[in-house]
Amino acid sequence: MEPAVFHATLRDQFEVFLDEHRTALRDTLNGLTEEQARQSLVTSKTTLLGLLKHATFVEKVWFDEAITCRSRTEIGIPDTPDESFDLDDGDTIASVQHAHRQACEASRRATAELTLDDLVRGNRRGPLPLRWVYLHVLRELAQHCGHADILREQVLDDTALRG
C-alpha cells in the first residue's frame, strides 16, 4: 500500500482497500486450469471459481440493488447468496474474471456521486449509509480472500502430490 493512502480521505481509503481485495480475490484464479478452478474441496458449494462468481453477486447486491432499488430479477442475479456459487457449463476463469471486473467498474460508477453518509435504500435490511455498505463488502471480501488463499493452496498441493 502506498504511504499516500495513510493520509487520504476515509472514502479514498475505503476504495483502495476494496480494490485491493477485489483484485486479490480475482487473481487467485491466475495460473490455474479450468478443472482446478472448479475443484471442490469442501462440503459446501465453495470453489475458487464459485467464490469469484459469488463476489460478483455481492457487488451487484450492494452496489446495484441497494443503490438503484432494482430487483435481483431485473439485475439478472440469483435470489440467494447460496445460488450465487452455482457454476454454469459456460463459466470459465476468463468469463468469471471479466464479469467480476465489469461489476466492480459498475460499483465504482454507482457510488461516484455519493458520500459515505448517503443512505442507500434498496437493501432488504432497509436504508443504510454507504459507509456501512463499504465496511460490509470489505469484510466479506476479506473473508473470501482468506477462503480463496486456503483453497488455492490445497488445489496446488494436490497437483504437486499427483505430479
mmCIF file with all atom_site columns, C-alpha atoms in Angstrom:
data_model
loop_
_atom_site.group_PDB
_atom_site.id
_atom_site.type_symbol
_atom_site.label_atom_id
_atom_site.label_alt_id
_atom_site.label_comp_id
_atom_site.label_asym_id
_atom_site.label_entity_id
_atom_site.label_seq_id
_atom_site.pdbx_PDB_ins_code
_atom_site.Cartn_x
_atom_site.Cartn_y
_atom_site.Cartn_z
_atom_site.occupancy
_atom_site.B_iso_or_equiv
_atom_site.pdbx_formal_charge
_atom_site.auth_seq_id
_atom_site.auth_comp_id
_atom_site.auth_asym_id
_atom_site.auth_atom_id
_atom_site.pdbx_PDB_model_num
ATOM 1   C CA . MET A 1 1   ? 0.000   0.000   0.000   1.00 0.00 ? 1   MET A CA 1
ATOM 2   C CA . GLU A 1 2   ? 1.255   3.434   -0.904  1.00 0.00 ? 2   GLU A CA 1
ATOM 3   C CA . PRO A 1 3   ? 2.065   5.770   2.023   1.00 0.00 ? 3   PRO A CA 1
ATOM 4   C CA . ALA A 1 4   ? -0.172  8.437   0.420   1.00 0.00 ? 4   ALA A CA 1
ATOM 5   C CA . VAL A 1 5   ? -3.172  6.274   1.337   1.00 0.00 ? 5   VAL A CA 1
ATOM 6   C CA . PHE A 1 6   ? -2.354  6.744   5.028   1.00 0.00 ? 6   PHE A CA 1
ATOM 7   C CA . HIS A 1 7   ? -3.295  10.423  4.730   1.00 0.00 ? 7   HIS A CA 1
ATOM 8   C CA . ALA A 1 8   ? -6.060  10.091  2.147   1.00 0.00 ? 8   ALA A CA 1
ATOM 9   C CA . THR A 1 9   ? -9.695  10.739  2.929   1.00 0.00 ? 9   THR A CA 1
ATOM 10  C CA . LEU A 1 10  ? -11.644 7.942   4.545   1.00 0.00 ? 10  LEU A CA 1
ATOM 11  C CA . ARG A 1 11  ? -13.577 7.470   1.313   1.00 0.00 ? 11  ARG A CA 1
ATOM 12  C CA . ASP A 1 12  ? -10.365 7.079   -0.687  1.00 0.00 ? 12  ASP A CA 1
ATOM 13  C CA . GLN A 1 13  ? -9.006  4.642   1.895   1.00 0.00 ? 13  GLN A CA 1
ATOM 14  C CA . PHE A 1 14  ? -12.161 2.518   1.660   1.00 0.00 ? 14  PHE A CA 1
ATOM 15  C CA . GLU A 1 15  ? -11.910 2.441   -2.119  1.00 0.00 ? 15  GLU A CA 1
ATOM 16  C CA . VAL A 1 16  ? -8.235  1.463   -2.096  1.00 0.00 ? 16  VAL A CA 1
ATOM 17  C CA . PHE A 1 17  ? -8.884  -1.372  0.348   1.00 0.00 ? 17  PHE A CA 1
ATOM 18  C CA . LEU A 1 18  ? -11.922 -2.558  -1.608  1.00 0.00 ? 18  LEU A CA 1
ATOM 19  C CA . ASP A 1 19  ? -9.974  -2.557  -4.868  1.00 0.00 ? 19  ASP A CA 1
ATOM 20  C CA . GLU A 1 20  ? -7.025  -4.401  -3.290  1.00 0.00 ? 20  GLU A CA 1
ATOM 21  C CA . HIS A 1 21  ? -9.333  -7.145  -2.027  1.00 0.00 ? 21  HIS A CA 1
ATOM 22  C CA . ARG A 1 22  ? -11.288 -7.313  -5.292  1.00 0.00 ? 22  ARG A CA 1
ATOM 23  C CA . THR A 1 23  ? -8.043  -7.784  -7.208  1.00 0.00 ? 23  THR A CA 1
ATOM 24  C CA . ALA A 1 24  ? -6.600  -10.270 -4.721  1.00 0.00 ? 24  ALA A CA 1
ATOM 25  C CA . LEU A 1 25  ? -9.679  -12.480 -4.966  1.00 0.00 ? 25  LEU A CA 1
ATOM 26  C CA . ARG A 1 26  ? -9.808  -12.264 -8.768  1.00 0.00 ? 26  ARG A CA 1
ATOM 27  C CA . ASP A 1 27  ? -6.080  -13.062 -9.016  1.00 0.00 ? 27  ASP A CA 1
ATOM 28  C CA . THR A 1 28  ? -6.404  -16.326 -7.056  1.00 0.00 ? 28  THR A CA 1
ATOM 29  C CA . LEU A 1 29  ? -7.586  -17.874 -10.328 1.00 0.00 ? 29  LEU A CA 1
ATOM 30  C CA . ASN A 1 30  ? -4.494  -16.816 -12.273 1.00 0.00 ? 30  ASN A CA 1
ATOM 31  C CA . GLY A 1 31  ? -2.367  -19.710 -13.470 1.00 0.00 ? 31  GLY A CA 1
ATOM 32  C CA . LEU A 1 32  ? -4.971  -22.374 -12.676 1.00 0.00 ? 32  LEU A CA 1
ATOM 33  C CA . THR A 1 33  ? -6.599  -24.767 -15.098 1.00 0.00 ? 33  THR A CA 1
ATOM 34  C CA . GLU A 1 34  ? -10.374 -24.708 -15.525 1.00 0.00 ? 34  GLU A CA 1
ATOM 35  C CA . GLU A 1 35  ? -10.503 -28.016 -13.663 1.00 0.00 ? 35  GLU A CA 1
ATOM 36  C CA . GLN A 1 36  ? -8.519  -26.624 -10.729 1.00 0.00 ? 36  GLN A CA 1
ATOM 37  C CA . ALA A 1 37  ? -10.721 -23.523 -10.541 1.00 0.00 ? 37  ALA A CA 1
ATOM 38  C CA . ARG A 1 38  ? -13.805 -25.758 -10.276 1.00 0.00 ? 38  ARG A CA 1
ATOM 39  C CA . GLN A 1 39  ? -12.277 -28.269 -7.875  1.00 0.00 ? 39  GLN A CA 1
ATOM 40  C CA . SER A 1 40  ? -14.496 -28.871 -4.848  1.00 0.00 ? 40  SER A CA 1
ATOM 41  C CA . LEU A 1 41  ? -12.502 -29.417 -1.671  1.00 0.00 ? 41  LEU A CA 1
ATOM 42  C CA . VAL A 1 42  ? -15.129 -28.629 0.973   1.00 0.00 ? 42  VAL A CA 1
ATOM 43  C CA . THR A 1 43  ? -18.651 -29.864 1.632   1.00 0.00 ? 43  THR A CA 1
ATOM 44  C CA . SER A 1 44  ? -20.241 -26.551 0.605   1.00 0.00 ? 44  SER A CA 1
ATOM 45  C CA . LYS A 1 45  ? -20.546 -25.264 -2.969  1.00 0.00 ? 45  LYS A CA 1
ATOM 46  C CA . THR A 1 46  ? -17.374 -23.222 -2.461  1.00 0.00 ? 46  THR A CA 1
ATOM 47  C CA . THR A 1 47  ? -14.797 -23.472 -5.244  1.00 0.00 ? 47  THR A CA 1
ATOM 48  C CA . LEU A 1 48  ? -12.292 -20.880 -6.366  1.00 0.00 ? 48  LEU A CA 1
ATOM 49  C CA . LEU A 1 49  ? -14.339 -20.088 -9.470  1.00 0.00 ? 49  LEU A CA 1
ATOM 50  C CA . GLY A 1 50  ? -17.544 -20.103 -7.409  1.00 0.00 ? 50  GLY A CA 1
ATOM 51  C CA . LEU A 1 51  ? -16.053 -17.674 -4.886  1.00 0.00 ? 51  LEU A CA 1
ATOM 52  C CA . LEU A 1 52  ? -15.370 -15.116 -7.600  1.00 0.00 ? 52  LEU A CA 1
ATOM 53  C CA . LYS A 1 53  ? -18.807 -15.649 -9.109  1.00 0.00 ? 53  LYS A CA 1
ATOM 54  C CA . HIS A 1 54  ? -20.267 -15.053 -5.636  1.00 0.00 ? 54  HIS A CA 1
ATOM 55  C CA . ALA A 1 55  ? -18.144 -11.891 -5.258  1.00 0.00 ? 55  ALA A CA 1
ATOM 56  C CA . THR A 1 56  ? -19.701 -10.626 -8.496  1.00 0.00 ? 56  THR A CA 1
ATOM 57  C CA . PHE A 1 57  ? -23.124 -11.261 -6.955  1.00 0.00 ? 57  PHE A CA 1
ATOM 58  C CA . VAL A 1 58  ? -22.038 -9.337  -3.835  1.00 0.00 ? 58  VAL A CA 1
ATOM 59  C CA . GLU A 1 59  ? -21.009 -6.334  -5.952  1.00 0.00 ? 59  GLU A CA 1
ATOM 60  C CA . LYS A 1 60  ? -24.383 -6.329  -7.678  1.00 0.00 ? 60  LYS A CA 1
ATOM 61  C CA . VAL A 1 61  ? -26.375 -6.749  -4.455  1.00 0.00 ? 61  VAL A CA 1
ATOM 62  C CA . TRP A 1 62  ? -24.604 -3.950  -2.607  1.00 0.00 ? 62  TRP A CA 1
ATOM 63  C CA . PHE A 1 63  ? -23.811 -1.504  -5.396  1.00 0.00 ? 63  PHE A CA 1
ATOM 64  C CA . ASP A 1 64  ? -26.713 -2.080  -7.782  1.00 0.00 ? 64  ASP A CA 1
ATOM 65  C CA . GLU A 1 65  ? -29.704 -3.468  -5.892  1.00 0.00 ? 65  GLU A CA 1
ATOM 66  C CA . ALA A 1 66  ? -29.017 -1.397  -2.770  1.00 0.00 ? 66  ALA A CA 1
ATOM 67  C CA . ILE A 1 67  ? -28.388 1.832   -4.681  1.00 0.00 ? 67  ILE A CA 1
ATOM 68  C CA . THR A 1 68  ? -30.766 1.608   -7.662  1.00 0.00 ? 68  THR A CA 1
ATOM 69  C CA . CYS A 1 69  ? -33.530 -0.316  -5.826  1.00 0.00 ? 69  CYS A CA 1
ATOM 70  C CA . ARG A 1 70  ? -33.819 -2.640  -8.849  1.00 0.00 ? 70  ARG A CA 1
ATOM 71  C CA . SER A 1 71  ? -34.846 -6.210  -8.111  1.00 0.00 ? 71  SER A CA 1
ATOM 72  C CA . ARG A 1 72  ? -32.450 -9.125  -8.377  1.00 0.00 ? 72  ARG A CA 1
ATOM 73  C CA . THR A 1 73  ? -34.513 -10.376 -11.308 1.00 0.00 ? 73  THR A CA 1
ATOM 74  C CA . GLU A 1 74  ? -34.041 -7.053  -13.118 1.00 0.00 ? 74  GLU A CA 1
ATOM 75  C CA . ILE A 1 75  ? -30.308 -7.129  -12.398 1.00 0.00 ? 75  ILE A CA 1
ATOM 76  C CA . GLY A 1 76  ? -30.064 -10.762 -13.504 1.00 0.00 ? 76  GLY A CA 1
ATOM 77  C CA . ILE A 1 77  ? -28.648 -12.255 -10.324 1.00 0.00 ? 77  ILE A CA 1
ATOM 78  C CA . PRO A 1 78  ? -29.790 -15.188 -8.171  1.00 0.00 ? 78  PRO A CA 1
ATOM 79  C CA . ASP A 1 79  ? -32.256 -14.721 -5.341  1.00 0.00 ? 79  ASP A CA 1
ATOM 80  C CA . THR A 1 80  ? -29.935 -16.088 -2.659  1.00 0.00 ? 80  THR A CA 1
ATOM 81  C CA . PRO A 1 81  ? -26.231 -15.937 -1.853  1.00 0.00 ? 81  PRO A CA 1
ATOM 82  C CA . ASP A 1 82  ? -26.063 -19.752 -1.882  1.00 0.00 ? 82  ASP A CA 1
ATOM 83  C CA . GLU A 1 83  ? -27.250 -19.839 -5.502  1.00 0.00 ? 83  GLU A CA 1
ATOM 84  C CA . SER A 1 84  ? -24.555 -17.337 -6.473  1.00 0.00 ? 84  SER A CA 1
ATOM 85  C CA . PHE A 1 85  ? -21.899 -20.052 -6.058  1.00 0.00 ? 85  PHE A CA 1
ATOM 86  C CA . ASP A 1 86  ? -23.541 -22.240 -8.723  1.00 0.00 ? 86  ASP A CA 1
ATOM 87  C CA . LEU A 1 87  ? -21.386 -22.653 -11.810 1.00 0.00 ? 87  LEU A CA 1
ATOM 88  C CA . ASP A 1 88  ? -22.822 -22.964 -15.302 1.00 0.00 ? 88  ASP A CA 1
ATOM 89  C CA . ASP A 1 89  ? -21.166 -25.046 -18.020 1.00 0.00 ? 89  ASP A CA 1
ATOM 90  C CA . GLY A 1 90  ? -20.159 -21.828 -19.798 1.00 0.00 ? 90  GLY A CA 1
ATOM 91  C CA . ASP A 1 91  ? -18.436 -20.305 -16.768 1.00 0.00 ? 91  ASP A CA 1
ATOM 92  C CA . THR A 1 92  ? -14.685 -20.105 -17.329 1.00 0.00 ? 92  THR A CA 1
ATOM 93  C CA . ILE A 1 93  ? -11.881 -18.410 -15.473 1.00 0.00 ? 93  ILE A CA 1
ATOM 94  C CA . ALA A 1 94  ? -11.787 -15.694 -18.140 1.00 0.00 ? 94  ALA A CA 1
ATOM 95  C CA . SER A 1 95  ? -15.556 -15.166 -18.252 1.00 0.00 ? 95  SER A CA 1
ATOM 96  C CA . VAL A 1 96  ? -15.990 -15.007 -14.475 1.00 0.00 ? 96  VAL A CA 1
ATOM 97  C CA . GLN A 1 97  ? -12.980 -12.697 -14.054 1.00 0.00 ? 97  GLN A CA 1
ATOM 98  C CA . HIS A 1 98  ? -14.381 -10.455 -16.800 1.00 0.00 ? 98  HIS A CA 1
ATOM 99  C CA . ALA A 1 99  ? -17.841 -10.367 -15.204 1.00 0.00 ? 99  ALA A CA 1
ATOM 100 C CA . HIS A 1 100 ? -16.262 -9.506  -11.853 1.00 0.00 ? 100 HIS A CA 1
ATOM 101 C CA . ARG A 1 101 ? -14.199 -6.671  -13.364 1.00 0.00 ? 101 ARG A CA 1
ATOM 102 C CA . GLN A 1 102 ? -17.322 -5.267  -15.030 1.00 0.00 ? 102 GLN A CA 1
ATOM 103 C CA . ALA A 1 103 ? -19.310 -5.484  -11.787 1.00 0.00 ? 103 ALA A CA 1
ATOM 104 C CA . CYS A 1 104 ? -16.544 -3.673  -9.890  1.00 0.00 ? 104 CYS A CA 1
ATOM 105 C CA . GLU A 1 105 ? -16.428 -0.908  -12.506 1.00 0.00 ? 105 GLU A CA 1
ATOM 106 C CA . ALA A 1 106 ? -20.212 -0.558  -12.270 1.00 0.00 ? 106 ALA A CA 1
ATOM 107 C CA . SER A 1 107 ? -19.913 -0.382  -8.465  1.00 0.00 ? 107 SER A CA 1
ATOM 108 C CA . ARG A 1 108 ? -17.413 2.472   -8.711  1.00 0.00 ? 108 ARG A CA 1
ATOM 109 C CA . ARG A 1 109 ? -19.700 4.365   -11.111 1.00 0.00 ? 109 ARG A CA 1
ATOM 110 C CA . ALA A 1 110 ? -22.750 3.790   -8.893  1.00 0.00 ? 110 ALA A CA 1
ATOM 111 C CA . THR A 1 111 ? -21.033 5.258   -5.837  1.00 0.00 ? 111 THR A CA 1
ATOM 112 C CA . ALA A 1 112 ? -19.077 8.049   -7.544  1.00 0.00 ? 112 ALA A CA 1
ATOM 113 C CA . GLU A 1 113 ? -21.553 10.789  -6.673  1.00 0.00 ? 113 GLU A CA 1
ATOM 114 C CA . LEU A 1 114 ? -22.466 9.503   -3.213  1.00 0.00 ? 114 LEU A CA 1
ATOM 115 C CA . THR A 1 115 ? -20.949 10.456  0.114   1.00 0.00 ? 115 THR A CA 1
ATOM 116 C CA . LEU A 1 116 ? -20.216 7.980   2.888   1.00 0.00 ? 116 LEU A CA 1
ATOM 117 C CA . ASP A 1 117 ? -23.225 9.327   4.795   1.00 0.00 ? 117 ASP A CA 1
ATOM 118 C CA . ASP A 1 118 ? -25.695 8.995   1.899   1.00 0.00 ? 118 ASP A CA 1
ATOM 119 C CA . LEU A 1 119 ? -28.333 6.358   2.522   1.00 0.00 ? 119 LEU A CA 1
ATOM 120 C CA . VAL A 1 120 ? -28.848 3.523   0.077   1.00 0.00 ? 120 VAL A CA 1
ATOM 121 C CA . ARG A 1 121 ? -32.428 2.332   0.197   1.00 0.00 ? 121 ARG A CA 1
ATOM 122 C CA . GLY A 1 122 ? -32.623 -0.837  -1.873  1.00 0.00 ? 122 GLY A CA 1
ATOM 123 C CA . ASN A 1 123 ? -31.232 -3.342  0.586   1.00 0.00 ? 123 ASN A CA 1
ATOM 124 C CA . ARG A 1 124 ? -33.502 -5.826  2.338   1.00 0.00 ? 124 ARG A CA 1
ATOM 125 C CA . ARG A 1 125 ? -32.239 -4.572  5.725   1.00 0.00 ? 125 ARG A CA 1
ATOM 126 C CA . GLY A 1 126 ? -33.641 -1.131  5.000   1.00 0.00 ? 126 GLY A CA 1
ATOM 127 C CA . PRO A 1 127 ? -31.815 2.192   4.490   1.00 0.00 ? 127 PRO A CA 1
ATOM 128 C CA . LEU A 1 128 ? -28.092 2.014   5.217   1.00 0.00 ? 128 LEU A CA 1
ATOM 129 C CA . PRO A 1 129 ? -25.318 4.605   4.902   1.00 0.00 ? 129 PRO A CA 1
ATOM 130 C CA . LEU A 1 130 ? -22.812 3.973   2.124   1.00 0.00 ? 130 LEU A CA 1
ATOM 131 C CA . ARG A 1 131 ? -20.131 3.816   4.852   1.00 0.00 ? 131 ARG A CA 1
ATOM 132 C CA . TRP A 1 132 ? -21.796 0.685   6.267   1.00 0.00 ? 132 TRP A CA 1
ATOM 133 C CA . VAL A 1 133 ? -22.030 -0.854  2.798   1.00 0.00 ? 133 VAL A CA 1
ATOM 134 C CA . TYR A 1 134 ? -18.304 -0.279  2.181   1.00 0.00 ? 134 TYR A CA 1
ATOM 135 C CA . LEU A 1 135 ? -17.427 -1.848  5.539   1.00 0.00 ? 135 LEU A CA 1
ATOM 136 C CA . HIS A 1 136 ? -19.721 -4.815  4.951   1.00 0.00 ? 136 HIS A CA 1
ATOM 137 C CA . VAL A 1 137 ? -18.366 -5.519  1.461   1.00 0.00 ? 137 VAL A CA 1
ATOM 138 C CA . LEU A 1 138 ? -14.787 -5.113  2.670   1.00 0.00 ? 138 LEU A CA 1
ATOM 139 C CA . ARG A 1 139 ? -15.436 -7.607  5.479   1.00 0.00 ? 139 ARG A CA 1
ATOM 140 C CA . GLU A 1 140 ? -16.972 -10.083 3.049   1.00 0.00 ? 140 GLU A CA 1
ATOM 141 C CA . LEU A 1 141 ? -14.148 -9.697  0.533   1.00 0.00 ? 141 LEU A CA 1
ATOM 142 C CA . ALA A 1 142 ? -11.533 -10.178 3.260   1.00 0.00 ? 142 ALA A CA 1
ATOM 143 C CA . GLN A 1 143 ? -13.214 -13.407 4.381   1.00 0.00 ? 143 GLN A CA 1
ATOM 144 C CA . HIS A 1 144 ? -13.435 -14.712 0.838   1.00 0.00 ? 144 HIS A CA 1
ATOM 145 C CA . CYS A 1 145 ? -9.812  -13.805 0.095   1.00 0.00 ? 145 CYS A CA 1
ATOM 146 C CA . GLY A 1 146 ? -8.845  -15.962 3.074   1.00 0.00 ? 146 GLY A CA 1
ATOM 147 C CA . HIS A 1 147 ? -11.036 -18.806 1.837   1.00 0.00 ? 147 HIS A CA 1
ATOM 148 C CA . ALA A 1 148 ? -9.532  -18.483 -1.641  1.00 0.00 ? 148 ALA A CA 1
ATOM 149 C CA . ASP A 1 149 ? -5.949  -18.498 -0.327  1.00 0.00 ? 149 ASP A CA 1
ATOM 150 C CA . ILE A 1 150 ? -6.579  -21.764 1.501   1.00 0.00 ? 150 ILE A CA 1
ATOM 151 C CA . LEU A 1 151 ? -8.423  -23.374 -1.413  1.00 0.00 ? 151 LEU A CA 1
ATOM 152 C CA . ARG A 1 152 ? -5.708  -22.340 -3.875  1.00 0.00 ? 152 ARG A CA 1
ATOM 153 C CA . GLU A 1 153 ? -3.043  -23.778 -1.587  1.00 0.00 ? 153 GLU A CA 1
ATOM 154 C CA . GLN A 1 154 ? -4.978  -27.057 -1.392  1.00 0.00 ? 154 GLN A CA 1
ATOM 155 C CA . VAL A 1 155 ? -5.527  -27.173 -5.154  1.00 0.00 ? 155 VAL A CA 1
ATOM 156 C CA . LEU A 1 156 ? -1.845  -26.554 -5.866  1.00 0.00 ? 156 LEU A CA 1
ATOM 157 C CA . ASP A 1 157 ? -0.719  -29.021 -3.157  1.00 0.00 ? 157 ASP A CA 1
ATOM 158 C CA . ASP A 1 158 ? -2.996  -31.657 -4.693  1.00 0.00 ? 158 ASP A CA 1
ATOM 159 C CA . THR A 1 159 ? -1.424  -31.014 -8.097  1.00 0.00 ? 159 THR A CA 1
ATOM 160 C CA . ALA A 1 160 ? 2.102   -31.250 -6.656  1.00 0.00 ? 160 ALA A CA 1
ATOM 161 C CA . LEU A 1 161 ? 1.295   -34.521 -4.882  1.00 0.00 ? 161 LEU A CA 1
ATOM 162 C CA . ARG A 1 162 ? -0.104  -36.066 -8.073  1.00 0.00 ? 162 ARG A CA 1
ATOM 163 C CA . GLY A 1 163 ? 2.701   -34.696 -10.254 1.00 0.00 ? 163 GLY A CA 1
#
